[in-house]
Coordinates of C-alpha atoms and ligand atoms in Angstrom, one line a residue:
M22 CA 96.4 120.4 103.0
I23 CA 99.0 121.4 100.5
G24 CA 98.5 125.0 101.5
L25 CA 100.2 124.4 104.9
S26 CA 103.3 123.0 103.3
L27 CA 103.5 125.9 100.9
L28 CA 103.2 128.4 103.7
L29 CA 106.1 126.7 105.5
V30 CA 108.4 127.2 102.5
P31 CA 109.5 130.8 102.9
C32 CA 110.5 130.5 106.6
I33 CA 112.3 127.2 106.1
L34 CA 114.0 128.6 103.0
A35 CA 115.2 131.5 105.1
L36 CA 116.6 129.0 107.6
L37 CA 118.3 126.9 105.0
V38 CA 120.1 129.8 103.4
A39 CA 120.7 131.7 106.6
G40 CA 124.5 131.4 106.0
D41 CA 126.2 133.7 103.6
K42 CA 127.1 131.0 101.1
L43 CA 125.0 128.9 98.8
P44 CA 125.4 125.1 98.9
N45 CA 127.0 123.0 96.2
I46 CA 124.9 120.4 94.3
L47 CA 125.9 117.1 92.9
L48 CA 123.3 115.2 91.0
I49 CA 123.8 111.6 89.9
L50 CA 121.3 110.2 87.3
T51 CA 121.3 106.5 86.3
D52 CA 119.4 105.1 83.4
D53 CA 116.6 102.4 83.7
Q54 CA 117.3 101.6 87.4
D55 CA 114.3 100.0 89.1
V56 CA 113.5 99.9 92.8
E57 CA 110.8 97.1 92.7
L58 CA 113.2 94.4 91.4
R59 CA 115.9 95.3 94.0
G60 CA 117.7 97.5 91.6
M61 CA 119.5 99.2 94.6
F62 CA 120.9 95.9 95.8
P63 CA 124.4 96.5 94.3
M64 CA 124.6 100.1 95.6
E65 CA 125.9 99.3 99.1
D66 CA 128.1 102.4 99.4
T67 CA 125.5 104.6 97.8
V68 CA 122.8 103.6 100.3
Q69 CA 125.3 104.0 103.2
L70 CA 126.8 107.3 102.1
L71 CA 123.7 109.0 100.7
G72 CA 120.5 107.3 102.0
L73 CA 121.5 106.3 105.5
A74 CA 123.5 109.5 106.0
G75 CA 120.6 111.5 104.6
A76 CA 117.1 110.9 103.2
L77 CA 115.6 107.8 101.5
F78 CA 112.5 108.5 99.5
H79 CA 110.0 105.7 99.5
N80 CA 107.6 107.1 96.9
A81 CA 109.6 108.7 94.1
F82 CA 108.2 108.4 90.6
T83 CA 109.1 109.3 87.1
P84 CA 106.5 111.4 85.3
T85 CA 107.1 109.5 82.0
P86 CA 108.7 106.0 82.1
V87 CA 111.2 106.4 79.2
C88 CA 114.6 108.2 79.1
C89 CA 114.4 111.3 77.0
P90 CA 111.0 112.6 78.2
A91 CA 112.0 111.9 81.8
R92 CA 115.4 113.7 81.4
A93 CA 113.5 116.6 79.8
S94 CA 111.2 116.7 82.9
L95 CA 114.1 116.6 85.3
L96 CA 115.9 119.5 83.6
S97 CA 112.9 121.6 82.8
G98 CA 110.7 121.0 85.9
M99 CA 107.8 120.4 83.6
Y100 CA 105.5 117.5 82.7
A101 CA 105.9 116.1 79.2
H102 CA 102.6 117.6 78.0
N103 CA 104.2 121.0 78.6
H104 CA 107.8 120.4 77.5
G105 CA 106.7 118.5 74.5
T106 CA 109.4 115.7 74.5
R107 CA 107.1 112.7 74.1
N108 CA 109.4 110.0 73.0
N109 CA 113.0 109.2 72.2
S110 CA 112.9 110.4 68.6
V111 CA 113.7 113.9 67.3
S112 CA 110.2 113.9 65.8
G113 CA 108.8 113.3 69.3
G114 CA 110.7 116.3 70.7
C115 CA 113.9 114.6 71.9
Y116 CA 116.5 117.3 71.5
G117 CA 114.2 118.9 69.0
T118 CA 114.0 122.5 68.1
H119 CA 111.5 123.5 70.8
W120 CA 113.7 122.0 73.4
R121 CA 116.8 123.6 72.1
R122 CA 115.3 127.1 71.3
V123 CA 112.8 127.5 74.1
L124 CA 113.3 125.1 77.0
E125 CA 117.0 124.5 77.3
P126 CA 117.8 128.2 77.8
R127 CA 115.5 128.4 80.8
A128 CA 116.1 124.9 82.3
L129 CA 117.7 124.2 85.6
P130 CA 121.4 124.4 84.6
A131 CA 120.9 127.8 82.8
I132 CA 119.1 129.2 85.9
L133 CA 121.7 128.0 88.3
Q134 CA 124.5 129.3 86.1
H135 CA 122.7 132.7 85.8
H136 CA 122.6 132.8 89.6
G137 CA 126.4 132.3 89.9
Y138 CA 126.8 128.5 89.9
N139 CA 129.8 126.9 88.3
T140 CA 128.0 124.2 86.2
F141 CA 129.3 120.8 84.9
Y142 CA 127.8 118.0 83.0
A143 CA 129.2 114.5 82.2
G144 CA 127.4 111.5 80.6
K145 CA 124.4 110.6 78.6
Y146 CA 122.3 113.7 77.8
M147 CA 119.2 113.6 75.7
N148 CA 119.1 110.4 73.5
D149 CA 119.2 112.4 70.2
Y150 CA 122.0 114.8 71.2
K151 CA 124.8 114.3 68.6
G152 CA 127.5 116.8 69.8
Q153 CA 126.1 119.7 67.8
E154 CA 127.1 122.3 70.4
V155 CA 127.5 122.6 74.1
P156 CA 123.9 123.2 75.4
P157 CA 123.3 126.4 77.2
G158 CA 123.8 126.4 81.0
W159 CA 126.9 124.4 81.3
N160 CA 130.4 125.9 82.0
E161 CA 131.9 122.5 81.4
F162 CA 130.3 119.8 79.3
H163 CA 131.2 116.1 78.5
G164 CA 128.0 114.9 76.8
L165 CA 127.5 111.5 75.2
H166 CA 126.4 111.4 71.6
G167 CA 123.3 109.4 71.3
N168 CA 121.9 106.7 73.6
S169 CA 123.7 104.7 76.3
R170 CA 127.0 103.1 75.5
Y171 CA 129.8 101.6 77.7
Y172 CA 132.6 101.5 75.1
N173 CA 133.2 102.9 71.6
Y174 CA 131.4 106.2 72.1
T175 CA 131.9 109.9 71.3
L176 CA 131.7 112.7 73.8
R177 CA 131.3 116.3 73.2
E178 CA 134.0 117.6 75.5
N179 CA 133.5 121.3 75.6
A180 CA 134.8 122.7 72.3
E181 CA 135.5 119.3 70.6
N182 CA 134.1 115.9 69.9
V183 CA 136.3 113.1 71.1
H184 CA 136.0 109.4 70.3
Y185 CA 136.9 106.7 72.9
G186 CA 137.3 103.0 72.1
A187 CA 138.3 100.9 75.1
T188 CA 137.7 103.3 78.0
Y189 CA 134.8 102.2 80.2
L190 CA 132.4 105.1 80.1
T191 CA 131.3 105.0 83.8
D192 CA 135.0 105.1 84.9
L193 CA 135.8 108.0 82.6
L194 CA 132.8 110.0 83.9
S195 CA 133.9 109.3 87.5
N196 CA 137.3 110.7 86.7
R197 CA 136.0 113.7 84.8
T198 CA 133.6 114.6 87.7
A199 CA 136.2 114.0 90.4
D200 CA 138.5 116.3 88.5
F201 CA 135.9 119.0 88.2
L202 CA 135.0 118.8 91.9
K203 CA 138.6 119.3 92.9
R204 CA 139.0 122.3 90.7
A205 CA 135.7 123.8 91.6
I206 CA 136.5 123.5 95.3
Q207 CA 140.0 124.9 95.0
Q208 CA 138.6 127.8 93.2
K209 CA 136.1 128.3 95.9
G210 CA 138.8 128.1 98.6
S211 CA 140.8 130.8 97.0
G212 CA 138.3 133.4 98.2
D213 CA 136.0 133.2 95.2
Q214 CA 132.7 131.9 96.7
Q215 CA 131.3 130.4 93.6
P216 CA 129.2 127.3 94.4
F217 CA 129.0 124.4 91.9
F218 CA 126.3 122.3 90.3
A219 CA 127.7 119.1 88.9
M220 CA 125.5 116.5 87.1
V221 CA 126.8 113.1 86.1
A222 CA 124.7 110.5 84.1
P223 CA 126.4 107.1 83.7
P224 CA 125.0 104.6 81.2
A225 CA 124.2 101.9 83.8
A226 CA 122.0 100.0 84.0
H227 CA 120.8 100.5 80.4
Q228 CA 121.2 98.1 77.5
P229 CA 123.6 96.7 76.4
F230 CA 124.3 96.0 80.1
T231 CA 128.1 95.8 79.8
P232 CA 129.8 95.6 83.2
A233 CA 133.3 96.8 83.8
P234 CA 135.7 93.9 83.4
R235 CA 136.5 93.8 87.1
H236 CA 132.7 93.3 87.8
E237 CA 132.0 90.6 85.2
G238 CA 130.4 87.5 86.9
V239 CA 130.1 89.0 90.3
F240 CA 126.4 88.1 90.4
S241 CA 126.7 85.0 88.2
K242 CA 124.5 83.0 90.6
K243 CA 121.6 85.5 90.7
K244 CA 118.3 85.1 88.8
A245 CA 115.8 87.8 88.0
V246 CA 113.3 88.3 90.9
R247 CA 110.3 86.0 90.6
T248 CA 107.6 88.4 91.5
P249 CA 104.0 86.9 91.6
S250 CA 103.6 88.5 88.2
F251 CA 106.7 86.9 86.7
N252 CA 105.9 85.3 83.4
H253 CA 102.3 85.5 84.3
P254 CA 100.2 86.7 81.4
K255 CA 97.1 88.7 82.6
E256 CA 93.8 89.1 80.8
D257 CA 92.7 92.1 82.8
K258 CA 95.4 94.5 81.4
H259 CA 95.5 96.8 78.4
W260 CA 95.9 95.3 74.9
L261 CA 99.7 95.2 74.6
V262 CA 100.2 93.4 78.0
R263 CA 97.1 91.2 77.6
S264 CA 98.4 89.9 74.2
S265 CA 101.7 88.7 75.7
R266 CA 102.0 84.9 75.6
L267 CA 104.0 82.9 78.1
L268 CA 107.7 83.4 77.7
P269 CA 109.7 80.4 76.5
N270 CA 112.6 79.1 78.7
E271 CA 115.1 80.6 76.4
T272 CA 113.8 84.1 76.9
I273 CA 113.7 83.5 80.7
S274 CA 117.4 82.7 80.5
T275 CA 118.0 85.9 78.6
I276 CA 116.0 87.8 81.3
D277 CA 118.1 86.2 84.0
S278 CA 121.3 87.2 82.3
Y279 CA 120.2 90.7 81.7
F280 CA 119.2 91.0 85.4
R281 CA 122.7 89.9 86.5
M282 CA 124.5 92.2 84.0
R283 CA 122.4 95.2 85.0
W284 CA 123.4 94.7 88.6
E285 CA 127.1 94.3 87.6
T286 CA 127.0 97.5 85.5
L287 CA 125.8 99.3 88.7
L288 CA 128.8 98.3 90.7
A289 CA 130.9 100.8 88.8
V290 CA 128.3 103.5 89.6
D291 CA 128.5 102.6 93.3
E292 CA 132.3 103.0 93.1
M293 CA 131.9 106.3 91.4
V294 CA 129.5 107.6 94.2
A295 CA 132.1 106.5 96.8
T296 CA 134.9 108.2 94.9
L297 CA 133.0 111.5 94.6
V298 CA 131.9 111.5 98.2
A299 CA 135.5 110.9 99.2
V300 CA 136.7 113.8 97.1
L301 CA 134.2 116.1 98.7
N302 CA 135.1 114.8 102.2
E303 CA 138.8 115.2 101.7
S304 CA 138.3 118.9 100.8
Q305 CA 135.9 119.5 103.7
S306 CA 133.0 120.2 101.3
L307 CA 130.8 117.3 102.2
D308 CA 128.8 119.4 104.7
D309 CA 127.9 122.1 102.2
T310 CA 127.1 119.9 99.3
Y311 CA 123.7 118.3 98.5
I312 CA 124.1 115.0 96.7
V313 CA 121.1 113.6 94.9
Y314 CA 120.9 110.1 93.5
T315 CA 118.1 109.1 91.2
S316 CA 117.2 107.4 87.9
D317 CA 115.2 108.6 84.9
N318 CA 112.8 105.6 85.1
G319 CA 112.5 102.1 86.4
Y320 CA 112.4 98.7 84.5
H321 CA 110.6 95.4 84.3
L322 CA 112.0 91.9 83.7
G323 CA 109.4 89.3 83.0
Q324 CA 106.3 90.9 84.8
F325 CA 103.0 89.9 83.1
A326 CA 105.2 88.0 80.5
Q327 CA 106.6 91.3 79.3
P328 CA 110.3 90.5 78.6
F329 CA 112.6 93.5 79.5
D330 CA 111.8 97.2 79.1
K331 CA 110.1 100.2 80.7
R332 CA 107.2 102.2 79.2
Q333 CA 104.5 100.5 81.3
P334 CA 102.4 102.2 84.0
Y335 CA 103.4 99.6 86.6
E336 CA 105.4 100.2 89.7
T337 CA 108.5 98.3 88.2
D338 CA 108.7 101.0 85.5
I339 CA 107.5 104.2 87.3
R340 CA 109.1 103.9 90.7
I341 CA 112.6 105.3 90.9
P342 CA 115.3 105.4 93.6
L343 CA 115.8 108.8 95.2
L344 CA 118.4 109.4 97.9
I345 CA 119.6 112.8 99.1
R346 CA 122.3 113.8 101.5
G347 CA 123.2 117.4 102.4
P348 CA 123.1 120.3 104.8
G349 CA 120.3 120.2 107.3
I350 CA 119.2 116.7 106.3
A351 CA 119.1 114.3 109.3
P352 CA 120.6 110.9 108.8
E353 CA 118.1 108.1 108.1
S354 CA 115.3 110.4 107.2
H355 CA 112.5 108.3 105.6
I356 CA 110.3 110.3 103.3
H357 CA 107.0 108.8 102.4
T358 CA 105.5 111.8 100.5
A359 CA 105.1 111.1 96.8
V360 CA 107.6 113.1 94.7
S361 CA 108.3 113.2 91.0
L362 CA 111.3 114.1 88.8
V363 CA 109.5 117.3 87.9
D364 CA 110.1 118.4 91.6
L365 CA 113.8 118.2 91.4
A366 CA 114.4 121.5 89.5
P367 CA 112.2 123.5 92.0
T368 CA 114.0 121.8 94.9
L369 CA 117.5 122.4 93.6
L370 CA 116.6 126.0 92.9
A371 CA 115.3 126.4 96.5
W372 CA 118.6 125.2 97.8
A373 CA 120.2 127.8 95.5
N374 CA 117.9 130.5 97.0
V375 CA 116.0 130.8 93.7
S376 CA 112.2 130.7 93.7
T377 CA 110.4 128.3 91.4
P378 CA 109.6 129.9 88.0
A379 CA 105.8 129.9 87.2
Y380 CA 106.3 127.7 84.2
M381 CA 107.6 124.8 86.3
D382 CA 105.0 122.1 87.1
G383 CA 107.0 120.6 90.0
Q384 CA 106.9 121.6 93.6
S385 CA 110.0 122.0 95.8
F386 CA 110.1 119.3 98.4
H387 CA 113.0 120.7 100.3
E388 CA 110.8 121.5 103.3
L389 CA 110.3 117.8 103.7
L390 CA 114.0 117.4 104.3
S391 CA 114.6 119.9 107.0
T392 CA 114.1 119.0 110.6
D393 CA 113.1 121.3 113.5
S394 CA 115.4 121.9 116.5
D395 CA 114.4 118.5 118.0
G396 CA 115.4 116.7 114.8
V397 CA 111.7 116.0 113.8
P398 CA 111.1 116.1 110.1
A399 CA 109.0 119.1 109.0
G400 CA 106.1 116.8 107.9
S401 CA 104.7 115.1 104.9
F402 CA 101.8 115.9 102.7
P403 CA 99.3 113.9 100.6
R404 CA 100.0 114.1 96.9
S405 CA 98.8 113.0 93.5
L406 CA 101.2 112.8 90.6
L407 CA 100.7 112.6 86.9
I408 CA 102.2 109.7 84.9
E409 CA 101.9 110.1 81.1
Y410 CA 103.2 108.2 78.2
W411 CA 102.8 108.2 74.4
G412 CA 103.3 104.7 72.9
E413 CA 106.0 104.5 70.3
G414 CA 105.3 102.5 67.2
N415 CA 105.2 103.6 63.5
R416 CA 106.1 102.1 60.2
N417 CA 109.8 102.6 60.9
T418 CA 109.8 100.6 64.1
Y419 CA 108.7 97.5 62.2
N420 CA 111.0 94.5 62.6
P421 CA 110.8 92.1 59.6
E422 CA 112.4 89.3 61.7
C423 CA 109.2 89.1 63.7
P424 CA 105.9 87.8 62.4
W425 CA 103.9 91.1 62.7
S426 CA 102.9 93.5 60.0
E427 CA 104.4 96.9 59.3
W428 CA 100.8 98.3 59.5
D429 CA 100.5 97.3 63.2
N430 CA 102.6 100.2 64.4
L431 CA 104.3 98.1 67.0
A432 CA 107.7 98.7 68.4
Q433 CA 110.6 97.0 70.3
C434 CA 109.8 93.6 68.8
T435 CA 113.0 91.7 68.9
L436 CA 114.2 88.1 68.5
D437 CA 115.9 88.1 72.0
A438 CA 112.5 89.0 73.4
D439 CA 110.8 86.1 71.5
C440 CA 109.2 88.8 69.3
H441 CA 107.1 90.0 72.2
C442 CA 106.6 93.6 71.2
Q443 CA 107.3 95.9 74.1
D444 CA 105.6 99.0 72.8
A445 CA 102.8 100.0 70.4
W446 CA 101.1 103.2 69.2
N447 CA 98.2 102.5 71.5
N448 CA 100.3 101.9 74.6
T449 CA 99.4 105.5 75.2
Y450 CA 98.1 106.5 78.6
A451 CA 97.8 108.9 81.5
C452 CA 97.6 107.9 85.1
I453 CA 97.0 109.6 88.4
R454 CA 99.3 108.1 91.1
S455 CA 98.1 109.0 94.6
V456 CA 99.8 108.5 97.9
R457 CA 97.5 109.7 100.7
Q458 CA 97.0 108.6 104.2
R459 CA 94.7 105.6 103.6
D460 CA 95.1 105.6 99.8
D461 CA 97.9 104.2 97.8
R462 CA 96.5 103.9 94.3
I463 CA 97.0 104.3 90.6
Y464 CA 94.2 105.0 88.1
C465 CA 95.0 104.9 84.3
E466 CA 93.2 105.7 81.1
F467 CA 94.5 104.4 77.8
R468 CA 94.1 106.2 74.5
D469 CA 93.3 103.1 72.4
Y470 CA 90.3 101.6 70.6
E471 CA 88.8 100.5 73.9
N472 CA 89.5 103.6 76.1
F473 CA 90.8 100.9 78.4
L474 CA 91.1 101.5 82.1
E475 CA 93.4 100.1 84.8
A476 CA 93.5 100.8 88.5
Y477 CA 95.2 99.2 91.4
D478 CA 95.1 99.4 95.1
L479 CA 98.8 99.2 96.0
Q480 CA 98.2 98.6 99.7
L481 CA 96.1 95.5 99.1
D482 CA 97.8 94.4 95.8
P483 CA 101.4 95.6 95.6
H484 CA 102.1 93.4 92.6
Q485 CA 99.2 94.7 90.6
M486 CA 97.6 91.3 89.9
T487 CA 94.0 92.6 89.9
N488 CA 92.8 95.5 87.9
I489 CA 90.0 97.1 89.9
A490 CA 89.2 99.9 87.4
Y491 CA 85.9 98.3 86.4
D492 CA 84.9 97.5 90.1
L493 CA 85.1 101.1 91.2
L494 CA 81.8 102.9 91.9
P495 CA 80.8 104.9 88.9
I496 CA 81.0 108.1 90.9
E497 CA 84.5 107.2 92.1
R498 CA 85.7 106.5 88.6
A499 CA 84.1 109.7 87.3
L500 CA 86.0 111.7 90.0
Y501 CA 89.3 110.0 89.1
S502 CA 88.7 110.7 85.5
L503 CA 88.0 114.4 86.1
R504 CA 91.1 114.8 88.3
L505 CA 93.2 113.0 85.7
K506 CA 91.8 115.2 82.9
N507 CA 92.8 118.3 85.0
L508 CA 96.3 116.9 85.5
T509 CA 96.9 116.1 81.8
Q510 CA 96.1 119.8 81.1
C511 CA 97.8 121.3 84.1
S512 CA 100.6 123.8 84.2
G513 CA 102.5 125.4 87.0
H514 CA 100.5 125.7 90.2
S515 CA 97.5 123.8 88.8
C516 CA 99.7 120.7 88.8
F517 CA 99.9 120.8 92.7
V518 CA 97.1 118.4 93.8
Ligands
NAG618 C1 118.7 134.7 99.4 O1 117.8 135.6 98.8 C2 117.5 136.7 99.6 C3 116.4 137.5 98.9 O2 116.7 137.7 97.6 C4 118.7 137.5 100.0 O3 118.3 138.5 100.8 C5 119.7 136.6 100.6 O4 120.9 137.3 100.8 C6 120.0 135.4 99.7 N1 120.9 134.5 100.5 C7 122.0 134.0 99.9 C8 122.8 133.1 100.8 O5 122.4 134.3 98.8
NAG619 C1 132.0 101.4 67.1 O1 130.8 102.1 66.7 C2 130.7 102.3 65.3 C3 129.4 103.0 65.1 O2 129.1 103.9 66.1 C4 130.7 101.0 64.6 O3 130.7 101.2 63.2 C5 132.0 100.2 65.0 O4 131.9 98.9 64.4 C6 132.1 100.1 66.5 N1 133.4 99.5 66.8 C7 133.5 98.5 67.7 C8 134.9 98.0 67.9 O5 132.6 98.0 68.3
NAG620 C1 140.8 107.4 86.3 O1 141.8 107.9 87.1 C2 142.6 106.9 87.8 C3 143.4 107.6 88.8 O2 143.9 108.8 88.4 C4 143.4 106.2 86.7 O3 144.2 105.2 87.3 C5 142.4 105.6 85.7 O4 143.1 105.0 84.6 C6 141.5 106.6 85.1 N1 140.4 105.9 84.4 C7 139.9 106.3 83.3 C8 138.9 105.4 82.7 O5 140.2 107.4 82.8
NAG621 C1 111.3 75.1 81.1 O1 111.8 75.2 82.4 C2 111.0 74.6 83.4 C3 111.5 74.9 84.8 O2 112.9 75.0 84.7 C4 110.9 73.1 83.1 O3 110.1 72.4 84.0 C5 110.4 72.9 81.7 O4 110.4 71.5 81.4 C6 111.1 73.7 80.7 N1 110.4 73.6 79.4 C7 111.0 73.3 78.3 C8 110.1 73.3 77.0 O5 112.2 73.0 78.2
NAG622 C1 135.6 111.7 105.9 O1 136.9 111.7 106.3 C2 137.2 111.4 107.7 C3 138.6 111.6 108.0 O2 139.4 110.8 107.1 C4 136.6 110.1 108.0 O3 136.8 109.8 109.4 C5 135.2 110.0 107.7 O4 134.7 108.7 107.9 C6 134.9 110.4 106.2 N1 133.5 110.5 106.0 C7 132.9 109.9 104.9 C8 131.5 110.1 104.8 O5 133.6 109.3 104.1
NAG623 C1 107.4 110.1 68.4 O1 106.5 111.1 68.5 C2 106.2 111.7 67.2 C3 105.3 112.9 67.5 O2 104.2 112.5 68.3 C4 105.6 110.7 66.3 O3 105.3 111.3 65.1 C5 106.5 109.5 66.1 O4 105.9 108.5 65.4 C6 106.9 109.0 67.5 N1 108.0 108.0 67.3 C7 107.8 106.7 67.5 C8 108.9 105.8 67.2 O5 106.7 106.3 67.7
NAG624 C1 96.3 98.2 69.5 O1 97.1 98.2 68.3 C2 97.1 96.9 67.7 C3 98.1 97.0 66.6 O2 97.9 98.0 65.7 C4 95.7 96.5 67.2 O3 95.8 95.2 66.7 C5 94.8 96.4 68.5 O4 93.5 96.2 68.1 C6 94.8 97.8 69.2 N1 94.1 97.6 70.4 C7 93.4 98.6 71.0 C8 92.7 98.2 72.2 O5 93.5 99.7 70.6
NAG625 C1 89.4 120.6 87.7 O1 89.9 121.9 87.5 C2 88.9 122.9 87.7 C3 89.5 124.2 87.3 O2 90.8 124.4 87.9 C4 88.4 122.8 89.2 O3 87.4 123.8 89.4 C5 87.8 121.5 89.4 O4 87.5 121.4 90.8 C6 88.9 120.4 89.1 N1 88.2 119.1 89.2 C7 88.7 118.1 89.9 C8 87.9 116.9 90.0 O5 89.8 118.1 90.5

């Protein structure tokens, strides 16, 4: 079935780039923005300007639900078992030597730059980037040192490292990007046909959830969404989740306040999107610019009595927003095919008239976005994606304020989470997430002492209240297991299933 869509690629590619100029690309990447808990609610302009004026993806997933590996997948077009960035530490490959020496030089920005694109980066890069150098592939670079911050941060701004105290980071990024777009377009207008690739990664909605002062309290009456799984411990889940006790009221209040603050931080991002669209519109560049909006992973707040984090194989954590506006994309296109962050690099390269390098595990989905002469979308295809995660937890992640032992290899155990640990060495898993015609499922295998299994039928059980892994027919389970094993070892074309 996939063969058909692949056959369609060359002719549609020819159509898309029939003109003599290549499109511009603007990519906006948020941090920890969920879809399941209405994370797009504050993004009114974004939904209007990108989703309703273009394509809304209903089944977009992160390949690994934590920042650094997800960003590495987006930039490299590879699954984590191939790019080797497994967690947020340098020892786990986050901005490690393999990434810097081998992968960065052949990642998306470097390829686009090589093919004549004027490239620009602003915002959070890899969590362990500390301003050592401007990574290859970027003509202009404004990369944040370390993990998400809203104030009091350092940026590597091209040749120098600059510290900022009281300047709200999202607003600074909005200004830097608007300024670049204006210059890049002017340059283009002056006869030089160089297209641009601009990527901006604001800190929202990541911890410490600090809204811009003008947005403080906007959502003061909101509470975290009470899904059926909210503060509902479940015995049928893997060890870490199963061992979560009921959350006390104090922690519920903390969850509610984080929920509100997360939404408030996103309002500045929504303004940024509106500003950047306006800049493109004013310079008559909106029609030849693809604008992509997505997040590195989702987030949970209270589900199965897990306080606030990502790292779990549930829809809250793995589902991400994906909205795309651009040339040839009909307004209000609703895309149901499952796509992953690993598909972005191949798709952006297709727009730039560059074929997918064999080492990329993703698949271009740009053919899903084009319509025929009657405005009918080119079609959708059934797809299975890999979700993989390596639990964090070693002796250094031990928190003496909590009543656990340093030998447990637990992580993210904090007082504001009532010492519910949100990660552990054995929260390590691989899942196959399938979206097919009559099949919307996830099947997961944990690498723990129990070889624990979880599976859910998302059509019947969207909140994942009932683990059906042990009810599957043995033959069905064996088939899932084989397919999953293949995926965890796949590379390039063998990842297309
Ligand atoms: C796209 O690539 C093809 C094949 O290399 C080339 O003939 C064509 O001119 C390119 N189009 C643009 C717009 O660069
Ligand atoms: C700014 O961050 C540094 C460490 O990065 C910290 O030592 C300092 O106290 C912070 N200042 C403020 C005003 O938060
Ligand atoms: C961004 O630019 C606007 C308009 O030029 C200016 O008023 C504002 O102070 C700038 N904000 C930041 C954070 O640089
Ligand atoms: C916790 O909150 C619930 C609902 O608001 C309330 O019924 C209950 O009494 C509270 N428990 C404690 C220990 O305060
Ligand atoms: C672009 O600008 C024109 C003219 O000012 C306006 O009518 C139109 O609504 C704008 N489009 C967008 C998407 O902002
Ligand atoms: C990150 O991954 C590395 C390599 O697998 C591992 O040694 C390290 O303990 C991990 N970090 C954490 C915090 O678990
Ligand atoms: C997971 O790790 C914890 C802490 O080290 C341990 O107590 C527990 O038995 C392990 N569970 C499984 C299923 O591996
Ligand atoms: C696993 O991969 C092998 C080799 O590519 C293939 O022959 C086999 O059919 C695959 N199995 C499943 C269940 O997908």
